[in-house]
Structures are given as structure tokens and as C-alpha cells.
């Protein structure tokens, strides 16, 4: 996902999205937009990696972390992990 | 005597804290905190950690590398990541301290690069000690 696509995701396509982050397999940040900070890339990748190990026979799951301040959706796809920050409705 | 007991207790507490922290990251084998010359201030390691990384010549090299990297005209050096076949070494410049993390090459590098933020308070205390000596 290019930074242009990240911008589009934030601005036009889906309202309620506050931030987007992409990381590689080493947990290094490939891009972060909106409220997502580059420093969180390692944690995002680590959460996705740990969740995928819960059932190695299934494809990596979508992880939803919900809090009062919003929610974060995390999904690992191949070597790339993506995190989407949603603002509370 | 009282001071000595206090220092021993603080060191023990730090050791427990850093050992727990080390175990919380999969593949992390050692955390070494040194001064700017590479002299170890504090270290915790598992049995899997290679012996040579805990030696003075290895730890001292980073101080030199960081100071040389700071002269390249891109402001001061923040961190150095060294990837090997089986290991990775992440070294973070937290002046006056240098943090060294030795981990498996499978460990998330991004997680190690952000680890200094998880123990800022302990680092501030250690930094004060090193800064005054």
C-alpha cells in the first residue's frame, strides 16, 4: 500500500478511520498516517505474529483491540502487517 | 553498611525487572546497559546469549561507531541495528547510556527499537548515576 492509498483510505473511502500503519516482517515501519505513530510498528507486528501462532493451520486472523478511545484492527498478510485505527462511533 | 544493602536491593530489583522484560520479548537473549565507553553498568542475559557480545571489545565498538556515525552530517546517531545469520544486535544511544539488545534474527526489530520507551524511569535513574561519575 502506497502512502497515497493510505491518504485515500483516511480521507475519502471509509469515514471513522483515524490512522493507518504498515509494517514489514521485522516490525519496521513501512508507512504511518493519521494518529498511528511509527514507534508502534514493532508492537503491531508482534501482536499479529503472536495471534497467528494461536492456530498455525488457519490463515492469520484479524485482531480487533477495542478501547474507549477507539479501536485498532490488525491483520497480517504475507510479510506485511497492517493496522487500522478507528475513532469511536 | 546501610547504603550497601540499599544498593544491593536496588540492583536485585533492577535485575528482576529487566529479566521479566527480557522474557516478555520472544527471542531476546540479553539486555546490556553500558556507559559511553562501553563499560557495562548493568546486564541481564539468558544462557543462549553468545559469550562474545557481553565482552568489553564488542560493547566498546558501538560507542565508537555511534560517535563516527554522528559525524556524517545527519545529526547525532540514534540507533544501530546489526543483522547476523542467527542473531541481531540493536544498539540505542541514550546519552550518557548505550543500550544493547541481543536477540534472535527472528525477533521483531521494531519492537526492540521501541523498548527504551518501556523503561524510561529506570534509564533516567541509571543515567543520573553515570552522568555524575
mmCIF file of C-alpha atoms in Angstrom:
data_model
loop_
_atom_site.group_PDB
_atom_site.id
_atom_site.type_symbol
_atom_site.label_atom_id
_atom_site.label_comp_id
_atom_site.label_asym_id
_atom_site.label_seq_id
_atom_site.Cartn_x
_atom_site.Cartn_y
_atom_site.Cartn_z
ATOM 1 C CA UNK A 1 0.000 0.000 0.000
ATOM 2 C CA UNK A 2 1.471 3.326 -1.052
ATOM 3 C CA UNK A 3 1.270 6.442 1.067
ATOM 4 C CA UNK A 4 -1.200 7.823 -1.497
ATOM 5 C CA UNK A 5 -3.520 4.893 -0.889
ATOM 6 C CA UNK A 6 -3.142 5.380 2.846
ATOM 7 C CA UNK A 7 -4.156 9.015 2.409
ATOM 8 C CA UNK A 8 -7.180 7.982 0.337
ATOM 9 C CA UNK A 9 -8.228 5.467 2.986
ATOM 10 C CA UNK A 10 -8.012 8.139 5.637
ATOM 11 C CA UNK A 11 -9.703 10.957 3.763
ATOM 12 C CA UNK A 12 -12.329 9.628 1.413
ATOM 13 C CA UNK A 13 -13.163 5.951 1.423
ATOM 14 C CA UNK A 14 -14.074 4.970 4.942
ATOM 15 C CA UNK A 15 -15.218 7.548 7.443
ATOM 16 C CA UNK A 16 -14.255 6.814 11.050
ATOM 17 C CA UNK A 17 -10.699 5.764 10.211
ATOM 18 C CA UNK A 18 -8.260 7.827 12.228
ATOM 19 C CA UNK A 19 -4.969 6.240 11.247
ATOM 20 C CA UNK A 20 -3.235 3.561 9.213
ATOM 21 C CA UNK A 21 0.118 1.815 9.708
ATOM 22 C CA UNK A 22 2.006 -0.769 7.652
ATOM 23 C CA UNK A 23 4.965 -2.803 8.895
ATOM 24 C CA UNK A 24 7.275 -5.413 7.400
ATOM 25 C CA UNK A 25 8.136 -8.845 8.841
ATOM 26 C CA UNK A 26 10.808 -7.311 11.110
ATOM 27 C CA UNK A 27 8.308 -4.915 12.683
ATOM 28 C CA UNK A 28 9.886 -1.977 10.878
ATOM 29 C CA UNK A 29 7.505 0.750 9.789
ATOM 30 C CA UNK A 30 6.734 0.983 6.070
ATOM 31 C CA UNK A 31 4.314 3.864 6.483
ATOM 32 C CA UNK A 32 2.130 5.522 9.078
ATOM 33 C CA UNK A 33 -0.627 8.074 8.596
ATOM 34 C CA UNK A 34 -3.055 9.868 10.870
ATOM 35 C CA UNK A 35 -2.940 9.049 14.577
ATOM 36 C CA UNK A 36 -0.765 5.954 14.021
ATOM 37 C CA UNK A 37 2.818 6.598 15.090
ATOM 38 C CA UNK A 38 5.890 4.959 13.584
ATOM 39 C CA UNK A 39 7.083 3.810 17.037
ATOM 40 C CA UNK A 40 4.135 1.409 17.365
ATOM 41 C CA UNK A 41 5.128 -0.628 14.291
ATOM 42 C CA UNK A 42 7.029 -3.251 16.331
ATOM 43 C CA UNK A 43 4.104 -3.774 18.686
ATOM 44 C CA UNK A 44 1.594 -4.065 15.818
ATOM 45 C CA UNK A 45 3.740 -6.685 14.050
ATOM 46 C CA UNK A 46 4.327 -8.547 17.316
ATOM 47 C CA UNK A 47 0.613 -8.745 18.158
ATOM 48 C CA UNK A 48 -0.191 -10.045 14.659
ATOM 49 C CA UNK A 49 2.642 -12.598 14.849
ATOM 50 C CA UNK A 50 1.526 -13.873 18.267
ATOM 51 C CA UNK A 51 -2.134 -14.117 17.215
ATOM 52 C CA UNK A 52 -1.210 -16.032 14.063
ATOM 53 C CA UNK A 53 0.552 -18.621 16.227
ATOM 54 C CA UNK A 54 -2.604 -19.432 18.176
ATOM 55 C CA UNK A 55 -3.733 -21.595 15.289
ATOM 56 C CA UNK A 56 -0.965 -22.066 12.719
ATOM 57 C CA UNK A 57 -3.228 -24.117 10.419
ATOM 58 C CA UNK A 58 -5.556 -21.197 9.778
ATOM 59 C CA UNK A 59 -4.745 -18.009 7.901
ATOM 60 C CA UNK A 60 -3.638 -15.094 10.127
ATOM 61 C CA UNK A 61 -6.669 -13.679 11.968
ATOM 62 C CA UNK A 62 -7.959 -10.135 12.102
ATOM 63 C CA UNK A 63 -7.317 -8.784 15.588
ATOM 64 C CA UNK A 64 -9.577 -6.087 16.989
ATOM 65 C CA UNK A 65 -8.387 -4.189 20.030
ATOM 66 C CA UNK A 66 -11.195 -2.131 21.458
ATOM 67 C CA UNK A 67 -10.944 0.665 23.974
ATOM 68 C CA UNK A 68 -12.911 3.727 24.994
ATOM 69 C CA UNK A 69 -10.722 5.888 22.804
ATOM 70 C CA UNK A 70 -11.389 3.850 19.667
ATOM 71 C CA UNK A 71 -10.349 0.521 18.219
ATOM 72 C CA UNK A 72 -7.457 -0.916 16.260
ATOM 73 C CA UNK A 73 -7.793 -3.624 13.615
ATOM 74 C CA UNK A 74 -4.646 -5.613 12.854
ATOM 75 C CA UNK A 75 -4.145 -8.095 10.017
ATOM 76 C CA UNK A 76 -1.055 -9.898 8.779
ATOM 77 C CA UNK A 77 -0.913 -10.656 5.073
ATOM 78 C CA UNK A 78 2.245 -12.443 3.925
ATOM 79 C CA UNK A 79 5.174 -10.415 5.196
ATOM 80 C CA UNK A 80 3.162 -7.224 5.622
ATOM 81 C CA UNK A 81 1.124 -6.335 8.691
ATOM 82 C CA UNK A 82 -1.435 -3.596 8.613
ATOM 83 C CA UNK A 83 -3.073 -1.736 11.457
ATOM 84 C CA UNK A 84 -6.149 0.459 11.103
ATOM 85 C CA UNK A 85 -7.034 2.884 13.882
ATOM 86 C CA UNK A 86 -10.755 3.589 14.129
ATOM 87 C CA UNK A 87 -12.179 6.512 16.043
ATOM 88 C CA UNK A 88 -15.089 5.782 18.406
ATOM 89 C CA UNK A 89 -18.578 6.000 16.865
ATOM 90 C CA UNK B 1 26.566 -0.811 55.571
ATOM 91 C CA UNK B 2 23.017 0.523 55.194
ATOM 92 C CA UNK B 3 23.944 2.156 51.873
ATOM 93 C CA UNK B 4 25.494 -1.092 50.638
ATOM 94 C CA UNK B 5 22.348 -3.059 51.485
ATOM 95 C CA UNK B 6 20.244 -0.388 49.741
ATOM 96 C CA UNK B 7 22.370 -0.565 46.588
ATOM 97 C CA UNK B 8 22.267 -4.390 46.570
ATOM 98 C CA UNK B 9 18.481 -4.334 46.896
ATOM 99 C CA UNK B 10 18.110 -1.787 44.094
ATOM 100 C CA UNK B 11 20.364 -3.886 41.847
ATOM 101 C CA UNK B 12 18.366 -7.013 42.649
ATOM 102 C CA UNK B 13 15.117 -5.195 41.880
ATOM 103 C CA UNK B 14 16.526 -3.957 38.566
ATOM 104 C CA UNK B 15 17.702 -7.456 37.714
ATOM 105 C CA UNK B 16 14.253 -8.916 38.368
ATOM 106 C CA UNK B 17 12.615 -6.120 36.370
ATOM 107 C CA UNK B 18 14.908 -6.443 33.357
ATOM 108 C CA UNK B 19 14.789 -10.248 33.415
ATOM 109 C CA UNK B 20 10.990 -10.076 33.281
ATOM 110 C CA UNK B 21 11.207 -7.534 30.475
ATOM 111 C CA UNK B 22 13.671 -9.717 28.572
ATOM 112 C CA UNK B 23 11.404 -12.745 28.846
ATOM 113 C CA UNK B 24 8.420 -10.738 27.607
ATOM 114 C CA UNK B 25 10.027 -10.400 24.174
ATOM 115 C CA UNK B 26 10.402 -13.681 22.350
ATOM 116 C CA UNK B 27 13.955 -14.350 21.200
ATOM 117 C CA UNK B 28 15.540 -11.588 23.263
ATOM 118 C CA UNK B 29 18.676 -13.045 24.857
ATOM 119 C CA UNK B 30 20.378 -10.157 26.583
ATOM 120 C CA UNK B 31 19.953 -6.548 27.614
ATOM 121 C CA UNK B 32 23.169 -4.689 28.338
ATOM 122 C CA UNK B 33 23.355 -1.103 29.540
ATOM 123 C CA UNK B 34 26.771 0.498 29.239
ATOM 124 C CA UNK B 35 28.262 3.954 29.591
ATOM 125 C CA UNK B 36 29.502 5.821 26.518
ATOM 126 C CA UNK B 37 32.841 3.951 26.594
ATOM 127 C CA UNK B 38 31.166 0.543 26.572
ATOM 128 C CA UNK B 39 31.776 -0.215 30.252
ATOM 129 C CA UNK B 40 28.833 -2.336 31.445
ATOM 130 C CA UNK B 41 26.640 -0.616 34.035
ATOM 131 C CA UNK B 42 24.057 -3.362 34.137
ATOM 132 C CA UNK B 43 23.320 -6.533 32.221
ATOM 133 C CA UNK B 44 20.906 -9.431 32.138
ATOM 134 C CA UNK B 45 21.333 -12.395 29.814
ATOM 135 C CA UNK B 46 19.967 -15.847 29.154
ATOM 136 C CA UNK B 47 22.137 -18.926 28.602
ATOM 137 C CA UNK B 48 21.530 -18.667 24.866
ATOM 138 C CA UNK B 49 23.308 -15.310 24.572
ATOM 139 C CA UNK B 50 26.642 -15.650 22.743
ATOM 140 C CA UNK B 51 29.584 -15.005 25.116
ATOM 141 C CA UNK B 52 31.439 -12.547 22.887
ATOM 142 C CA UNK B 53 28.632 -9.958 22.862
ATOM 143 C CA UNK B 54 28.982 -9.467 26.603
ATOM 144 C CA UNK B 55 32.684 -8.693 26.331
ATOM 145 C CA UNK B 56 34.152 -5.226 26.532
ATOM 146 C CA UNK B 57 35.573 -5.083 22.996
ATOM 147 C CA UNK B 58 32.169 -5.777 21.431
ATOM 148 C CA UNK B 59 30.328 -3.254 23.603
ATOM 149 C CA UNK B 60 33.031 -0.596 23.187
ATOM 150 C CA UNK B 61 32.843 -0.785 19.397
ATOM 151 C CA UNK B 62 29.327 0.633 19.345
ATOM 152 C CA UNK B 63 30.338 3.751 21.252
ATOM 153 C CA UNK B 64 32.975 4.340 18.595
ATOM 154 C CA UNK B 65 30.630 3.508 15.705
ATOM 155 C CA UNK B 66 27.923 5.808 17.106
ATOM 156 C CA UNK B 67 30.326 8.710 17.532
ATOM 157 C CA UNK B 68 31.667 8.214 13.993
ATOM 158 C CA UNK B 69 28.118 7.946 12.596
ATOM 159 C CA UNK B 70 27.257 11.200 14.356
ATOM 160 C CA UNK B 71 29.927 12.966 12.276
ATOM 161 C CA UNK B 72 28.271 12.189 8.951
ATOM 162 C CA UNK B 73 26.301 15.420 8.951
ATOM 163 C CA UNK B 74 22.928 13.867 9.707
ATOM 164 C CA UNK B 75 22.801 14.952 13.378
ATOM 165 C CA UNK B 76 23.554 12.591 16.242
ATOM 166 C CA UNK B 77 23.152 8.854 15.781
ATOM 167 C CA UNK B 78 20.115 7.317 17.497
ATOM 168 C CA UNK B 79 20.416 3.600 16.915
ATOM 169 C CA UNK B 80 22.406 0.945 15.094
ATOM 170 C CA UNK B 81 20.941 -2.398 14.016
ATOM 171 C CA UNK B 82 23.333 -5.223 13.108
ATOM 172 C CA UNK B 83 21.848 -8.307 11.471
ATOM 173 C CA UNK B 84 23.709 -11.609 11.549
ATOM 174 C CA UNK B 85 22.723 -15.068 10.337
ATOM 175 C CA UNK B 86 21.289 -16.188 13.668
ATOM 176 C CA UNK B 87 21.364 -13.032 15.763
ATOM 177 C CA UNK B 88 20.535 -9.381 15.638
ATOM 178 C CA UNK B 89 22.058 -6.661 17.783
ATOM 179 C CA UNK B 90 20.110 -3.450 18.320
ATOM 180 C CA UNK B 91 22.032 -0.653 19.990
ATOM 181 C CA UNK B 92 20.343 2.553 21.090
ATOM 182 C CA UNK B 93 22.129 5.749 22.024
ATOM 183 C CA UNK B 94 20.532 7.140 25.188
ATOM 184 C CA UNK B 95 23.256 9.539 26.219
ATOM 185 C CA UNK B 96 25.063 9.111 28.613
ATOM 186 C CA UNK B 97 23.991 5.464 28.336
ATOM 187 C CA UNK B 98 24.117 2.977 25.490
ATOM 188 C CA UNK B 99 21.553 0.173 25.369
ATOM 189 C CA UNK B 100 22.380 -3.096 23.630
ATOM 190 C CA UNK B 101 19.783 -5.745 22.869
ATOM 191 C CA UNK B 102 20.939 -9.117 21.625
ATOM 192 C CA UNK B 103 18.156 -11.177 20.092
ATOM 193 C CA UNK B 104 17.427 -13.922 17.626
ATOM 194 C CA UNK B 105 17.225 -12.796 13.985
ATOM 195 C CA UNK B 106 13.531 -13.781 14.078
ATOM 196 C CA UNK B 107 12.705 -11.228 16.782
ATOM 197 C CA UNK B 108 10.781 -8.115 15.775
ATOM 198 C CA UNK B 109 13.380 -5.373 15.233
ATOM 199 C CA UNK B 110 10.739 -2.665 15.535
ATOM 200 C CA UNK B 111 9.823 -3.924 18.985
ATOM 201 C CA UNK B 112 13.458 -3.780 20.126
ATOM 202 C CA UNK B 113 13.872 -0.266 18.709
ATOM 203 C CA UNK B 114 10.944 0.911 20.843
ATOM 204 C CA UNK B 115 11.982 -0.933 24.006
ATOM 205 C CA UNK B 116 13.843 2.019 25.520
ATOM 206 C CA UNK B 117 10.483 3.763 25.923
ATOM 207 C CA UNK B 118 9.239 0.974 28.189
ATOM 208 C CA UNK B 119 11.840 1.603 30.894
ATOM 209 C CA UNK B 120 12.448 5.344 30.701
ATOM 210 C CA UNK B 121 12.298 5.777 34.502
ATOM 211 C CA UNK B 122 14.936 3.139 35.210
ATOM 212 C CA UNK B 123 17.118 4.628 32.478
ATOM 213 C CA UNK B 124 16.812 8.126 33.916
ATOM 214 C CA UNK B 125 17.996 6.839 37.299
ATOM 215 C CA UNK B 126 20.917 4.938 35.799
ATOM 216 C CA UNK B 127 21.781 7.893 33.553
ATOM 217 C CA UNK B 128 21.947 10.173 36.574
ATOM 218 C CA UNK B 129 24.413 7.818 38.268
ATOM 219 C CA UNK B 130 26.623 7.583 35.172
ATOM 220 C CA UNK B 131 26.351 11.323 34.497
ATOM 221 C CA UNK B 132 27.640 12.270 37.923
ATOM 222 C CA UNK B 133 30.605 9.864 37.981
#
